[in-house]
Tab-separated table of C-alpha atoms in Angstrom:
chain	number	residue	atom	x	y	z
A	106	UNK	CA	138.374	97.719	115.458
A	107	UNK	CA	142.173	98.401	115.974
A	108	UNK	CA	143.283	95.363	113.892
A	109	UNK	CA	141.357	97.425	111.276
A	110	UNK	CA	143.703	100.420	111.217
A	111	UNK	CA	147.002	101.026	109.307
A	112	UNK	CA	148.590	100.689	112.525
A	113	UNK	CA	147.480	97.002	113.041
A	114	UNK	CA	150.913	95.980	112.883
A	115	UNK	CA	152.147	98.397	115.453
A	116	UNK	CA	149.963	97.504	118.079
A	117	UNK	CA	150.596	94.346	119.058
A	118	UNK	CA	147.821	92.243	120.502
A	119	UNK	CA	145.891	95.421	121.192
A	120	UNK	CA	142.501	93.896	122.050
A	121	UNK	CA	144.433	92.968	125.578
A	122	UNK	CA	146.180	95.982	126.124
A	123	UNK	CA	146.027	99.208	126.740
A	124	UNK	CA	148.132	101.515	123.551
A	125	UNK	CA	149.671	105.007	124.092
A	126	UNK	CA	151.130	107.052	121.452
A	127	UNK	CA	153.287	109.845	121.949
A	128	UNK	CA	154.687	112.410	120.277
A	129	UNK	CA	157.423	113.933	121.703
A	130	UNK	CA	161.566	115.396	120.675
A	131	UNK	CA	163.899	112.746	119.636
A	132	UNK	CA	165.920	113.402	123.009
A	133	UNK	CA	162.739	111.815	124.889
A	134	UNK	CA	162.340	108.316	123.409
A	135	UNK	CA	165.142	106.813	126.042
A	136	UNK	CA	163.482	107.902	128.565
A	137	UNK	CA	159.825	106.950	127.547
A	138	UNK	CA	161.197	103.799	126.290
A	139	UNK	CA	162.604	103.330	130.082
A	140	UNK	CA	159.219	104.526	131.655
A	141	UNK	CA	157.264	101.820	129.982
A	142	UNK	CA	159.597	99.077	130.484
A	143	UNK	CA	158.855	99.341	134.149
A	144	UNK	CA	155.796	99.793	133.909
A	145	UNK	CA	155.471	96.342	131.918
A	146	UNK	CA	155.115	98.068	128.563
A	147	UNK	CA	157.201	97.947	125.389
A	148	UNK	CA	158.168	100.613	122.329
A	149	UNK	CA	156.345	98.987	119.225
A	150	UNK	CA	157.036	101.679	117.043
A	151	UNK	CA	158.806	104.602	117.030
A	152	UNK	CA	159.577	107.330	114.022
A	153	UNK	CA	160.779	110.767	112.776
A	154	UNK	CA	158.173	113.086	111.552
A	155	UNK	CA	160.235	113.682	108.361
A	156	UNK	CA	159.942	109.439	107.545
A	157	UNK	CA	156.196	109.690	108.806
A	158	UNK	CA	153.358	108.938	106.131
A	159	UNK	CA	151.487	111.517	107.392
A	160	UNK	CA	151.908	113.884	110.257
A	161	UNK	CA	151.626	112.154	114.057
A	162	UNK	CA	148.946	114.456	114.830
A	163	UNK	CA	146.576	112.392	112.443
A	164	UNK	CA	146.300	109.893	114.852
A	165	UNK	CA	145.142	112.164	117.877
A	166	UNK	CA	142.300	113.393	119.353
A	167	UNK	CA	139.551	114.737	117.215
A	168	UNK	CA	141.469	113.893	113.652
A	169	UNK	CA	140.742	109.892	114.950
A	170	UNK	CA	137.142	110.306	115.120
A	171	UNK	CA	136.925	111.999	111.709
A	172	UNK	CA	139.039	108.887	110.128
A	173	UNK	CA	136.765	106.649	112.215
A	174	UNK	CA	133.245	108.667	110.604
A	175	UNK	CA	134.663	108.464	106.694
A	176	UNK	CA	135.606	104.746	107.058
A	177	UNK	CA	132.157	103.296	108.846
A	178	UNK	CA	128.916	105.601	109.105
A	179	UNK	CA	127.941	103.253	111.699
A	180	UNK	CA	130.193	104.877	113.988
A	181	UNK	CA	129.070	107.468	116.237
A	182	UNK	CA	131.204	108.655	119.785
A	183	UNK	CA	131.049	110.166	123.373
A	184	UNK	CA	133.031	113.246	124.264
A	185	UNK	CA	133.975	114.286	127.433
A	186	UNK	CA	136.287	115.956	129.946
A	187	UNK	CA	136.838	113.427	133.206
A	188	UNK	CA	137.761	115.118	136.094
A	189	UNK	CA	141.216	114.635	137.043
A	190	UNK	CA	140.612	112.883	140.908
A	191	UNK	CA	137.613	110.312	139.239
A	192	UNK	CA	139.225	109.751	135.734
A	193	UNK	CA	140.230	106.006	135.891
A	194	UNK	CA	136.937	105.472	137.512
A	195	UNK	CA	134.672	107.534	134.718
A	196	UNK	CA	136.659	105.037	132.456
A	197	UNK	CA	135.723	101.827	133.805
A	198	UNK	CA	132.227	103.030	134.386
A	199	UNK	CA	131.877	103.871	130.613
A	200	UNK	CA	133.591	100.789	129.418
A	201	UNK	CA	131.678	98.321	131.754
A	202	UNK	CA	128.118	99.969	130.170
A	203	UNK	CA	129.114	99.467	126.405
A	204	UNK	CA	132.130	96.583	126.532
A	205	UNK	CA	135.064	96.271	124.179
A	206	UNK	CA	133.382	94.821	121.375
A	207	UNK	CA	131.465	98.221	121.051
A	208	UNK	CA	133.325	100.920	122.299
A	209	UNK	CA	137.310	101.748	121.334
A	210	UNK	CA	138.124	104.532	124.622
A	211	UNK	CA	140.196	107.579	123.341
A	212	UNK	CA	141.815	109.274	125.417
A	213	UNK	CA	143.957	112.343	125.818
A	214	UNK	CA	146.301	113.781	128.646
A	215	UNK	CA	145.055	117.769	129.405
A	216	UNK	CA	146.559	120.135	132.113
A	217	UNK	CA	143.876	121.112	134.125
A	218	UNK	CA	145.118	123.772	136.578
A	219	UNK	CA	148.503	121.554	136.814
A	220	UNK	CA	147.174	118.428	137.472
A	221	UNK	CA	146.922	115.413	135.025
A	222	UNK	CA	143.194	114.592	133.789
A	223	UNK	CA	141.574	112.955	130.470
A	224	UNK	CA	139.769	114.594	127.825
A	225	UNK	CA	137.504	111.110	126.205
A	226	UNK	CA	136.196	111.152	122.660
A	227	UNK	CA	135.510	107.252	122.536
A	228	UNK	CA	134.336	105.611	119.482
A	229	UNK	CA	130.888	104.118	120.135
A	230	UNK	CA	129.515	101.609	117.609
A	231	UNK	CA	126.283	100.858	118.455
A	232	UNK	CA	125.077	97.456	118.657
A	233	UNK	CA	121.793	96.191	116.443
């Protein structure tokens, strides 16, 4: 379902690989860009917000899953908060019981009493 999105040609062979967007000051993108590089990653895209179509925050959290409900009524979606130590974990469990094919995972970084957990809202599309 990602090749299906305006950002198709952003995200690279996206079916294989895991995409993060991330909005942050101009001062930042070295850095990030350095952070994925070891890591493996790459910067596909980057952009100011006064050359953006619309504004970055389109493309987050619960503003996705409203694009995703206009464009195909057959999409429906799981929210939830993971907790922070079983995160990775929650998100294998949930992608091993629906598979890629019918489930996009969505998640989002949240502070949760200073330590670094997921808030989910995956897009579910429910097979037959």
């Amino acid at each position: 379902h990602a090749a299906d999105t305006r950002w198709r040609d952003h995200l690279l062979d996206a079916a294989d690989r895991n995409v993060t967007m991330v909005q942050c000051s101009p001062t930042s993108v070295g850095p990030i860009d350095r952070l994925a590089e070891e890591r493996g990653g790459q910067l596909s895209r980057q952009q100011s917000a006064e050359a953006a179509e619309r504004p970055f925050y389109e493309f987050g959290w619960n503003h996705t899953t409203l694009h995703a409900l206009r464009s195909d009524k057959s999409t429906t979606y799981l929210q939830a908060v993971l907790e922070p130590a079983r995160a990775l974990e929650l998100v294998r469990t949930v992608e091993a019981e629906f598979g890629a094919d019918e489930l996009m995972q969505h998640l989002e970084v949240v502070n949760f009493n200073g330590r670094a957990g997921f808030a989910s809202l995956a897009l579910l599309w429910p097979r037959g």
